[in-house]
Every structure is written in C-alpha cells, then in structure tokens.
mmCIF file of C-alpha atoms in Angstrom:
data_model
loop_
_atom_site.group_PDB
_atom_site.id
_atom_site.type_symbol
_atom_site.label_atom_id
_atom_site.label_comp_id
_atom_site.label_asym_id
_atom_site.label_seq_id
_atom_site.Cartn_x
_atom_site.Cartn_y
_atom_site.Cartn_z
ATOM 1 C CA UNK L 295 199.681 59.244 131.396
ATOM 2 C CA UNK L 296 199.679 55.309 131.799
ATOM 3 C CA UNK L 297 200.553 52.853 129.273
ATOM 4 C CA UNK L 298 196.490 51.902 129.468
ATOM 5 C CA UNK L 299 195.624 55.492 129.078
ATOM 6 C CA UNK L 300 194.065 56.276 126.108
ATOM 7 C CA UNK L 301 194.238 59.845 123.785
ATOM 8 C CA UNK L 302 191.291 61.145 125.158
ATOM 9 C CA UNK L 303 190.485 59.825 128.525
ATOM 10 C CA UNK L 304 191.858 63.118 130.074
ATOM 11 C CA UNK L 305 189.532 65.442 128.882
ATOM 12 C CA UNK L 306 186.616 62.340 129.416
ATOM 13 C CA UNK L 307 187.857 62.561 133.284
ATOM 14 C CA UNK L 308 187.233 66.014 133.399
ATOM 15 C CA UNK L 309 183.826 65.758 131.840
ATOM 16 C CA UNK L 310 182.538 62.927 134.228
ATOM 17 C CA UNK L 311 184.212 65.011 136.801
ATOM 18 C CA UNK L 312 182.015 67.986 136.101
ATOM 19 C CA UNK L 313 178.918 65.946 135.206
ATOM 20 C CA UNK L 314 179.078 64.468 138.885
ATOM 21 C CA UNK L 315 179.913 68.157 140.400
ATOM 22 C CA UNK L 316 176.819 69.339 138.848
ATOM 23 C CA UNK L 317 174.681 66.792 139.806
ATOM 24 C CA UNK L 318 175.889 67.018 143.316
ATOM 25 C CA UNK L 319 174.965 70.658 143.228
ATOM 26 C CA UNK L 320 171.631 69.518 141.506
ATOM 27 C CA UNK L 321 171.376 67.312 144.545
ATOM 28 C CA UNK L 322 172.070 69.801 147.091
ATOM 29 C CA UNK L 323 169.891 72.617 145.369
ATOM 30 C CA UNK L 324 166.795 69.631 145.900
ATOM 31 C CA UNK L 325 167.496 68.779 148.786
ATOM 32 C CA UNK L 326 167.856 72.806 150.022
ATOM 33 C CA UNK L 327 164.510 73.230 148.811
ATOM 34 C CA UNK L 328 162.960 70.038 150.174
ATOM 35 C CA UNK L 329 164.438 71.176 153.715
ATOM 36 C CA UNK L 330 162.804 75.004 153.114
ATOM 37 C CA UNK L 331 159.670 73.216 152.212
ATOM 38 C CA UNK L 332 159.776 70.737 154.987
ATOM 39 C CA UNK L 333 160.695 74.132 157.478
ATOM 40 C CA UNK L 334 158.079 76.017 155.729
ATOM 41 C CA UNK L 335 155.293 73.238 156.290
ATOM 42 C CA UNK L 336 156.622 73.020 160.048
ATOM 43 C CA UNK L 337 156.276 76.589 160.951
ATOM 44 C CA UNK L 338 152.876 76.804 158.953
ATOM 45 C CA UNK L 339 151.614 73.348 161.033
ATOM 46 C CA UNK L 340 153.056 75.657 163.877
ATOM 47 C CA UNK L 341 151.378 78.467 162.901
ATOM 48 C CA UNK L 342 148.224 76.876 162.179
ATOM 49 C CA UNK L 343 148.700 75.310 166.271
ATOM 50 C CA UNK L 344 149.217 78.548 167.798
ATOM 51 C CA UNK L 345 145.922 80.143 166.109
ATOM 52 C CA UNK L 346 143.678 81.763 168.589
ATOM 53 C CA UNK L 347 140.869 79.510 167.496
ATOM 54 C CA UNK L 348 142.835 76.948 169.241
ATOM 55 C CA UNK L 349 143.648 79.040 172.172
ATOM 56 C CA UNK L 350 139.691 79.550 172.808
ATOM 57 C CA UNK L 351 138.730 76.055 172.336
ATOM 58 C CA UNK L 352 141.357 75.312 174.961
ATOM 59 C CA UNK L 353 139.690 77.564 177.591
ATOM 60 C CA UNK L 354 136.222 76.879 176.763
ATOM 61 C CA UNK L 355 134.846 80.192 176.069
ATOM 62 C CA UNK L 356 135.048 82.968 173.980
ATOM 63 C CA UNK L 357 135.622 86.825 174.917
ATOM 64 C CA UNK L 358 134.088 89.510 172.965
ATOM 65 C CA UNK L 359 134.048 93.129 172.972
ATOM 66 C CA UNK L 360 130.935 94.984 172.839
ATOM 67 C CA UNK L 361 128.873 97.756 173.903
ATOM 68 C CA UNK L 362 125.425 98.081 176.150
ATOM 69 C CA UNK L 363 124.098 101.286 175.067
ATOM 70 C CA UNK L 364 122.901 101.200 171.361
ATOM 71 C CA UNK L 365 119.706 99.209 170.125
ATOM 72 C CA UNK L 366 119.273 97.196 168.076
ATOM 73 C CA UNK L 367 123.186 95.899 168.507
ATOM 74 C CA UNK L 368 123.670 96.167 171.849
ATOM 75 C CA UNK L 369 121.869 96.950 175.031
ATOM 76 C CA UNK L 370 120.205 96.170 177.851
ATOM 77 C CA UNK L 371 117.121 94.289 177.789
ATOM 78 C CA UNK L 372 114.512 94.632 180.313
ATOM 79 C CA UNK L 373 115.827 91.718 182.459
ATOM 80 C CA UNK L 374 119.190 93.692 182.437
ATOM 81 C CA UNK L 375 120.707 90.885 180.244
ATOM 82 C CA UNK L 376 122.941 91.757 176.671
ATOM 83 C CA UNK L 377 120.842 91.685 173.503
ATOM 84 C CA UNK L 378 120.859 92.668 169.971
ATOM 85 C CA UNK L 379 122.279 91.955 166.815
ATOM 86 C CA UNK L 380 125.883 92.033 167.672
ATOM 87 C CA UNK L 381 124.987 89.680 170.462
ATOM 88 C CA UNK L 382 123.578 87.618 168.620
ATOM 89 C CA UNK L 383 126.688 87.263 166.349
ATOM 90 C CA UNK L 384 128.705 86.473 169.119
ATOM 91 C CA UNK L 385 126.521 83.912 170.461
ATOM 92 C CA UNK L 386 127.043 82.265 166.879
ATOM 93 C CA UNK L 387 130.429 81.983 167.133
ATOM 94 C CA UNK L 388 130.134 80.176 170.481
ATOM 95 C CA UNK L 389 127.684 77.937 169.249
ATOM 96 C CA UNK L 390 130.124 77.183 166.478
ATOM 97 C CA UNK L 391 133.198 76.703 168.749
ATOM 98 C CA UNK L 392 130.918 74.903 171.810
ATOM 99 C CA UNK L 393 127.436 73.822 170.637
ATOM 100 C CA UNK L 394 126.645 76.179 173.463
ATOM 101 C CA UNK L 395 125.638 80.527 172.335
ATOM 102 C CA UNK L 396 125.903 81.189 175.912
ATOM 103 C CA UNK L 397 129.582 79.607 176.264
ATOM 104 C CA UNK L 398 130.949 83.420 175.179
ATOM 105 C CA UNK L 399 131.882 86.260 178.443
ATOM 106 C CA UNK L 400 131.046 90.201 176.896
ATOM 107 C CA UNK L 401 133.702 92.736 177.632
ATOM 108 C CA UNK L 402 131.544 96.280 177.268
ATOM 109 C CA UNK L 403 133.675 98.392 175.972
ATOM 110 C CA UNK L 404 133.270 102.252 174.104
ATOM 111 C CA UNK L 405 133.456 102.843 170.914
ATOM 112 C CA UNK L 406 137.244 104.278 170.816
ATOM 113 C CA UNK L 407 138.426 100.539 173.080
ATOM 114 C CA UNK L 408 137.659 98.332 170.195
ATOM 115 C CA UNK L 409 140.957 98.553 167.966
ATOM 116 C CA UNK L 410 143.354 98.599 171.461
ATOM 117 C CA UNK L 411 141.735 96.011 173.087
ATOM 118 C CA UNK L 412 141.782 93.565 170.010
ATOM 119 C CA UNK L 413 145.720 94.813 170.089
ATOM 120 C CA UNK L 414 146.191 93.627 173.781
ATOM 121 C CA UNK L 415 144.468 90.550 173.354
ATOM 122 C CA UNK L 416 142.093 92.008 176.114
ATOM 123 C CA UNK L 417 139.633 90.339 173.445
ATOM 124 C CA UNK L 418 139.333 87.804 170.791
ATOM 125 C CA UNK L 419 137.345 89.236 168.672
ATOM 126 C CA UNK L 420 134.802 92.797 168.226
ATOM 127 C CA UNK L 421 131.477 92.354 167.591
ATOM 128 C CA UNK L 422 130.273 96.193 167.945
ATOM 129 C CA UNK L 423 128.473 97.757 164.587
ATOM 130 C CA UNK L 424 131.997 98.038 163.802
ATOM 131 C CA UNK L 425 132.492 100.123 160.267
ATOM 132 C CA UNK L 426 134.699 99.136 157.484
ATOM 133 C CA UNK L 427 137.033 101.847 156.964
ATOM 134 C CA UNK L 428 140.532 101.456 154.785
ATOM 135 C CA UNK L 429 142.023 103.282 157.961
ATOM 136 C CA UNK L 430 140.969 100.616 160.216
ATOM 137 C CA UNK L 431 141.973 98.219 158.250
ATOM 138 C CA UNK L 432 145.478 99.113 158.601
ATOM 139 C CA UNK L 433 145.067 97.915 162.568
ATOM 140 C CA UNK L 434 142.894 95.260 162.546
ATOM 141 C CA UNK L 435 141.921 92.262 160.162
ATOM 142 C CA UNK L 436 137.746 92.588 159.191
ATOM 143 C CA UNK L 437 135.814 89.591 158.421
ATOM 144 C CA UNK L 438 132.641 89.396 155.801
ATOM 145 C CA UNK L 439 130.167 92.241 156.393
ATOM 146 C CA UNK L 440 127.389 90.760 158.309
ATOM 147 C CA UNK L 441 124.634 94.180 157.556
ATOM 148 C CA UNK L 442 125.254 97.031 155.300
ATOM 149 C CA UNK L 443 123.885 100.285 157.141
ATOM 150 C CA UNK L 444 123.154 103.901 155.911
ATOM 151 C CA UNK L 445 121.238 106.733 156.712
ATOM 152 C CA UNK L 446 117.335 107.357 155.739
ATOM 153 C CA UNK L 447 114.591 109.252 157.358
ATOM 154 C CA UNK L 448 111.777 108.487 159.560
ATOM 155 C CA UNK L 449 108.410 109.964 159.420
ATOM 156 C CA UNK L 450 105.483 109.791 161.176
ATOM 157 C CA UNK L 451 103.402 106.882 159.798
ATOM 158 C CA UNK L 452 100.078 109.378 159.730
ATOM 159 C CA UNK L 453 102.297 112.328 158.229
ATOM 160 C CA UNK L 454 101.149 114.495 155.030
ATOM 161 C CA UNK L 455 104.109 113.309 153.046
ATOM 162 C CA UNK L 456 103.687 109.648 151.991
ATOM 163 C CA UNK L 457 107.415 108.872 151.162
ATOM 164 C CA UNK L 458 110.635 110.255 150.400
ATOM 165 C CA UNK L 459 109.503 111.562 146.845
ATOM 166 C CA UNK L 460 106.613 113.335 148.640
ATOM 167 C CA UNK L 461 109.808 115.299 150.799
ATOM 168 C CA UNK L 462 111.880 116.254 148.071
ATOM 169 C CA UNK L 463 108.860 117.652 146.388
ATOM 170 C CA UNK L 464 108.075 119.822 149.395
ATOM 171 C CA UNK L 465 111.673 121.828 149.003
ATOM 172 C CA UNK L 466 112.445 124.105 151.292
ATOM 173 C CA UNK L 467 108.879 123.739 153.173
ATOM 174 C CA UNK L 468 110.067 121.019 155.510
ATOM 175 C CA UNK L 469 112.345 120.977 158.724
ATOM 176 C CA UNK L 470 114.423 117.674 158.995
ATOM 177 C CA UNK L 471 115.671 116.910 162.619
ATOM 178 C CA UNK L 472 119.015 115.007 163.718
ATOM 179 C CA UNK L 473 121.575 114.519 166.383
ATOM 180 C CA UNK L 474 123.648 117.601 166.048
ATOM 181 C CA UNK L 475 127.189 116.441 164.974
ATOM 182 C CA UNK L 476 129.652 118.755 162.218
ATOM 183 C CA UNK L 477 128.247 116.276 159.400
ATOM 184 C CA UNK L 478 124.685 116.753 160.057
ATOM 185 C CA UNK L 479 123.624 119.410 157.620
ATOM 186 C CA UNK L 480 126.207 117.919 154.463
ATOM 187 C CA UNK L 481 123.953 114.444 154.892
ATOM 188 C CA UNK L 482 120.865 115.725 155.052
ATOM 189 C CA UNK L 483 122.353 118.316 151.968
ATOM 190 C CA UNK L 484 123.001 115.066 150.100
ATOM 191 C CA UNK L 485 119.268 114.160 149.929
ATOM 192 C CA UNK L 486 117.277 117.063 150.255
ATOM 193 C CA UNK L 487 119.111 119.648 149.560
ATOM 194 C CA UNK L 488 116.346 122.604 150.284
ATOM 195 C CA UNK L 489 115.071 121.216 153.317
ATOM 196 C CA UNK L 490 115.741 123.142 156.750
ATOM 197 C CA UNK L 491 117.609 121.264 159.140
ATOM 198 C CA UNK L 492 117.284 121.132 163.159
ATOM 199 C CA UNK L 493 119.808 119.628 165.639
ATOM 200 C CA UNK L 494 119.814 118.326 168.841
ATOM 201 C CA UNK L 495 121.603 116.950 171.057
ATOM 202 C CA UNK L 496 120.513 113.428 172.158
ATOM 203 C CA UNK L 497 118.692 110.913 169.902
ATOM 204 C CA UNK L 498 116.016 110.735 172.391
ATOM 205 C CA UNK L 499 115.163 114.833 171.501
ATOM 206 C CA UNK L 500 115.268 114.113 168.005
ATOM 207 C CA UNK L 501 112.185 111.574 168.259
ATOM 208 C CA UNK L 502 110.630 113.819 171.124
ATOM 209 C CA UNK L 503 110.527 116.730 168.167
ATOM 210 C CA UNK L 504 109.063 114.347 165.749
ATOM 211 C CA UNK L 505 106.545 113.308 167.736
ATOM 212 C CA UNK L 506 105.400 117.121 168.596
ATOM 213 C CA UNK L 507 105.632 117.730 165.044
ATOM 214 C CA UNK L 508 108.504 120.453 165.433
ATOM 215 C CA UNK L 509 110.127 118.577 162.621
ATOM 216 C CA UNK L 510 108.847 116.611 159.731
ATOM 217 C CA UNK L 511 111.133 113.595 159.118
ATOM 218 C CA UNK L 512 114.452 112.490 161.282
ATOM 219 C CA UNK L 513 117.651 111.520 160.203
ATOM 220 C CA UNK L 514 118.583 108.187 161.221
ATOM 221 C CA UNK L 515 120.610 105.327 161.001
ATOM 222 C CA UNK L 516 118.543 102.624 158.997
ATOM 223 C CA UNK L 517 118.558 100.132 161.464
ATOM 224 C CA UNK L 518 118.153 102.864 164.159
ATOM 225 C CA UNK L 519 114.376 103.518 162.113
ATOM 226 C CA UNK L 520 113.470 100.066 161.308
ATOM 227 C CA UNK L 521 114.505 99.290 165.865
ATOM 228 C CA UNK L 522 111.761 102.250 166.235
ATOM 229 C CA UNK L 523 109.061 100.752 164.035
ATOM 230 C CA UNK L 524 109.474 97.558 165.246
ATOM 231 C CA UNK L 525 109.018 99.172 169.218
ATOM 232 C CA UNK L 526 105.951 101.389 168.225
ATOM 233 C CA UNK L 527 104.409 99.702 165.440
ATOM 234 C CA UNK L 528 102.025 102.094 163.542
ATOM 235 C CA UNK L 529 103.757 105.475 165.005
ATOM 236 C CA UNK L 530 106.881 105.442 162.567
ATOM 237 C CA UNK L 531 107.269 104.946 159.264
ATOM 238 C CA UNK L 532 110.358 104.335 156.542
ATOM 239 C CA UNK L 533 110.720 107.250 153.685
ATOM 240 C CA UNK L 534 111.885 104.504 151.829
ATOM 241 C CA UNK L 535 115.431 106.231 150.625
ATOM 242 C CA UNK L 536 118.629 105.313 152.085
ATOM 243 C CA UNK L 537 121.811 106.742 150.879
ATOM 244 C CA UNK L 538 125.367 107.097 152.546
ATOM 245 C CA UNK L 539 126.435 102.914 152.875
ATOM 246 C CA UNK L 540 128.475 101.309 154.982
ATOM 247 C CA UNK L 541 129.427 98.130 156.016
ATOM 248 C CA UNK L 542 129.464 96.815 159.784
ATOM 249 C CA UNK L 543 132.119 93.698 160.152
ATOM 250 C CA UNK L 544 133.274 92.190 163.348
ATOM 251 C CA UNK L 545 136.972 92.403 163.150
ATOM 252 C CA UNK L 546 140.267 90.712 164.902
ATOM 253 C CA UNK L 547 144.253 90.953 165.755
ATOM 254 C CA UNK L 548 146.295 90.655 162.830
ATOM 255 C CA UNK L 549 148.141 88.022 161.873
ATOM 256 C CA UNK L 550 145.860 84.815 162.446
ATOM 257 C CA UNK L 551 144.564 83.705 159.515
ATOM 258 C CA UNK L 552 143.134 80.541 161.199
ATOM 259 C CA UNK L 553 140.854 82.411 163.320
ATOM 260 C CA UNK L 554 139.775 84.971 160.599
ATOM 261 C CA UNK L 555 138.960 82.126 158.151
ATOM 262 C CA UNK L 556 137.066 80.403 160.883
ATOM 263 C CA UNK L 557 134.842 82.939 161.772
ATOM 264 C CA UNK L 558 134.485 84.150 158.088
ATOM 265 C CA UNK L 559 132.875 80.076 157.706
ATOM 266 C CA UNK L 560 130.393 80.690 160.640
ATOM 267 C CA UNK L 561 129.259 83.973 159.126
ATOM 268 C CA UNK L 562 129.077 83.106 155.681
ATOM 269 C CA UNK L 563 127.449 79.957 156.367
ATOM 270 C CA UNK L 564 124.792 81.898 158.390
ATOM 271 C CA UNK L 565 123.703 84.261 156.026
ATOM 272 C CA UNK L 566 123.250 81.754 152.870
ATOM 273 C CA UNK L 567 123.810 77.890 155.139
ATOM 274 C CA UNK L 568 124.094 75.824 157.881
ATOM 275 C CA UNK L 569 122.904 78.836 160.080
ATOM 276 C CA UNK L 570 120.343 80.643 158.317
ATOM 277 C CA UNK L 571 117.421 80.355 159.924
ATOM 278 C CA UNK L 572 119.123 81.597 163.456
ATOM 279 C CA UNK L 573 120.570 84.816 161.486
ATOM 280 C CA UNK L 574 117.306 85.326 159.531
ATOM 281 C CA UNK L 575 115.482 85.415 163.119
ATOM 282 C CA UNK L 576 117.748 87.602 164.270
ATOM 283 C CA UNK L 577 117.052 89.799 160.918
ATOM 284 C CA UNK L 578 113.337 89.716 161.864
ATOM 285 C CA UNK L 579 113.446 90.087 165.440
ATOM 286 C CA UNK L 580 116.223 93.331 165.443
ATOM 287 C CA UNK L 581 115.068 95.280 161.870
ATOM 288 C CA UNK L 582 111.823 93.826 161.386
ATOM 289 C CA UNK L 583 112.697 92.037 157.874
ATOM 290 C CA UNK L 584 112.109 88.620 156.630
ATOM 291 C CA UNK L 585 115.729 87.747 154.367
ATOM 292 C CA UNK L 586 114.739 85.656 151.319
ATOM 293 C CA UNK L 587 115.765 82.251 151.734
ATOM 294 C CA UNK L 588 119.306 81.650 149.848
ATOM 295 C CA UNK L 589 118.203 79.646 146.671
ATOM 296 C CA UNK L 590 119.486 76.008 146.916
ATOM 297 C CA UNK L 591 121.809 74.556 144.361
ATOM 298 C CA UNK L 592 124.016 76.750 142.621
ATOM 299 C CA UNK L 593 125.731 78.886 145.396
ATOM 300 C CA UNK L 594 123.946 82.294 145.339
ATOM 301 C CA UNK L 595 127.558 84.198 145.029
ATOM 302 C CA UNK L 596 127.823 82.845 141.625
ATOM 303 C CA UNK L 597 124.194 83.278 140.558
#
C-alpha cells in the first residue's frame, strides 16, 4: 500500500472492480440478446422471402390439385372445361395473387394423391372437398372451412312423405337406398333407425331406384342433393334433416405460414368481404342457396 493509499481503498478497488465486471456481463448478456433478436428477425425476414406465396407470384400462376369426376366440386362441364365449387375456389386465389381467376393450371388428381402431392410440391395447394380430419392434420396444414357438408336424404318432390318427420313416422315401412360402402347401414341407423336399407353400387343406381320407386328416400351427401335439385328442378326434393358434419378445407405443405395466412385472408374475406358476392354466386349457382349478406359494421365473428 502507497503512502496516498487510504484504509479502505482496497476493498473500494475490489468493489468498482466487480461493479464494472458485472456490468460488462450486463453488457454482453444485451448485446447476446440483441444479436439473437437481430438473427431471429433475419431468418424470419428470410423465412417470410422464401414463402411459397412468393414463389407463385414469381412464376405467374398457381398449381392446384383437384379432381374431374364429382359435381358440384369438380367436373367436367359440357364444353369439357373444369367447374364447380372447388374450382371456383381456386380461381379466387388466382384472382387474389393475379387479378386474373384463369391465371391458375389444375393438376387432376384422385382422392388418395392429395396429401403426397402437397408433400412433393407437385402442388401448391388442394382444393378437392378435402375433409378435416385430426389425422390429416398431422400431414398437412388446413385453412378456414370454406362449406360444412353432411349427409341427408332425398325424396321425390311428389312422394307420400312430405319431410323427414313424415319418414321417421313411417318406421320400418320404408326402404332407404345408398351407395353400398361398410358404413352405409350405421348412417342411415343414426337417423332412422327402423327403416330398411338398399345398396348399390354406383350413385347413378341409387337415383335410377328412386326414380322407379324401388326405394323411398336416398342417402346423400348434402351438396350431392341440393347439385340434383338444382339439375332437375321439381323431380327432387330435401327431407330437410342433415346429420353426420364435416368440414371441407383446402389444405397445404407444412411449414409456410405466409402462404397459409394468405390464403386464409382470400377465403375469409370471401365469405363475409371483399369477395362476397363472387363466393355467394358460387353458393347459388353449385347448391342452389342464396347466403345472407354478412351484416356491415361490427364483424359478424364477434356478433
């Protein structure tokens, strides 16, 4: 110790010292977490950059998977062109992305190619009456439901049984036809539980048998009955009882949150926006409804 050293300074030294050691670790622990920010921000600006959204701008058109063989999603119209309800989904999107619905190329594609080629990029996106399931979830990323589906039956519009009251009451006096598949008689169970049950093999028998009157009512998809009222108006009616819901979604890869987000916008703001009047026409055109016009001012999801 100096002459100019004081009783005291010693210990003072060593408490600067470790003041200035902690605030240098203070210091360092900032700026760590400014740099894991600032790398965090970079690979998210990255991320953001490599979205597929960005990809299909880029080459000026979208590709969607879909099928040709089921009306009113998708099939062949007359002039042998893609129509339906999925199609007309996917022509949203490309009017979103373009300001052009026909700027979009169709991959058709079964039923069991939808997951794999989402997978292998064969696709950007599904637009196929695609079903919500928690199992498919697991493989591929659903947007918003755009049409919740179910089961009902269809009578004949001039048929002795008014309604779907009208075929419960009858019991076991009536024969209900459907598509033979292993779930056929536990739907049909679920509803009427007394009624006989008929199968066949093609949906096209099924109507053929309710038009000869070897059955009384048909199980069908929903928007499978209201497609056949609207193509043979007076011929079919609705029992007015659906059961069994599900929800069709489009759906995409994994992992891009960008281009799930973006197409979530263009359907949301289709059913209750921007685009309502083009998915409302598409509503009357495909199932023969007229959607109620979303109320204006508060947001309806909130009402």
């Amino acid at each position: 110790m100096t002459e100019e050293a004081k009783p005291g300074d010693e210990t003072e030294a060593r408490r600067g010292a470790g003041l200035e050691r902690r605030s240098l670790l203070s210091l360092g622990i900032a700026g760590a977490a400014a740099a894991s920010l600032a790398t965090a921000n970079g690979a998210k600006a990255q991320a953001t950059g490599d979205s597929k959204l960005y990809a299909i701008k880029d080459r000026g058109r979208l590709i969607v998977g879909t099928g040709s063989t089921n009306p009113p999603w998708h099939f062949q119209d007359a002039n042998g062109d893609l129509a339906g309800m999925d199609i007309d989904m996917a022509r949203l999107l490309a009017k979103g992305l373009f300001d052009d619905p026909e700027a979009v190329e169709f991959v058709i594609q079964g039923s069991d190619a939808r997951i794999p080629s989402l997978i292998t990029d064969k696709v950007d996106i599904v637009v196929q009456w695609m079903t919500v399931t928690p199992g498919r979830a697991q493989q591929v990323e659903f947007t918003i439901p755009y049409y919740r589906e179910g089961v009902g039956l269809m009578l004949l519009a001039d048929s002795q049984y008014a309604d779907f009251a009208a075929l419960r009451a009858a019991g076991s006096t009536i024969t209900v036809g459907g598509m033979q598949n292993v779930f056929l008689e536990d739907w049909i169970r679920k509803a009427l539980p007394e009624a006989r049950i008929d199968a066949y093999d093609s949906p096209d028998a099924t109507i053929q048998a309710l038009n000869a009157r070897r059955v009384d009512a048909t199980l069908s998809d929903q928007s499978a009955i209201r497609w056949m009222m609207q193509q043979a108006p007076g011929r079919f009616a609705d029992s007015g009882y659906g059961w069994l819901p599900n929800s069709y979604a489009s759906a995409v890869k994994p992992g891009d949150p960008t281009w799930l987000n973006w197409v979530n916008t263009v359907y949301k703001e289709a059913m209750m926006g921007v685009d309502f009047d083009l998915f409302a026409a598409s509503y009357k055109k495909w199932f023969g409804v007229d959607l109620e016009v979303p109320k204006v001012g508060f947001p309806g999801e909130f009402a």
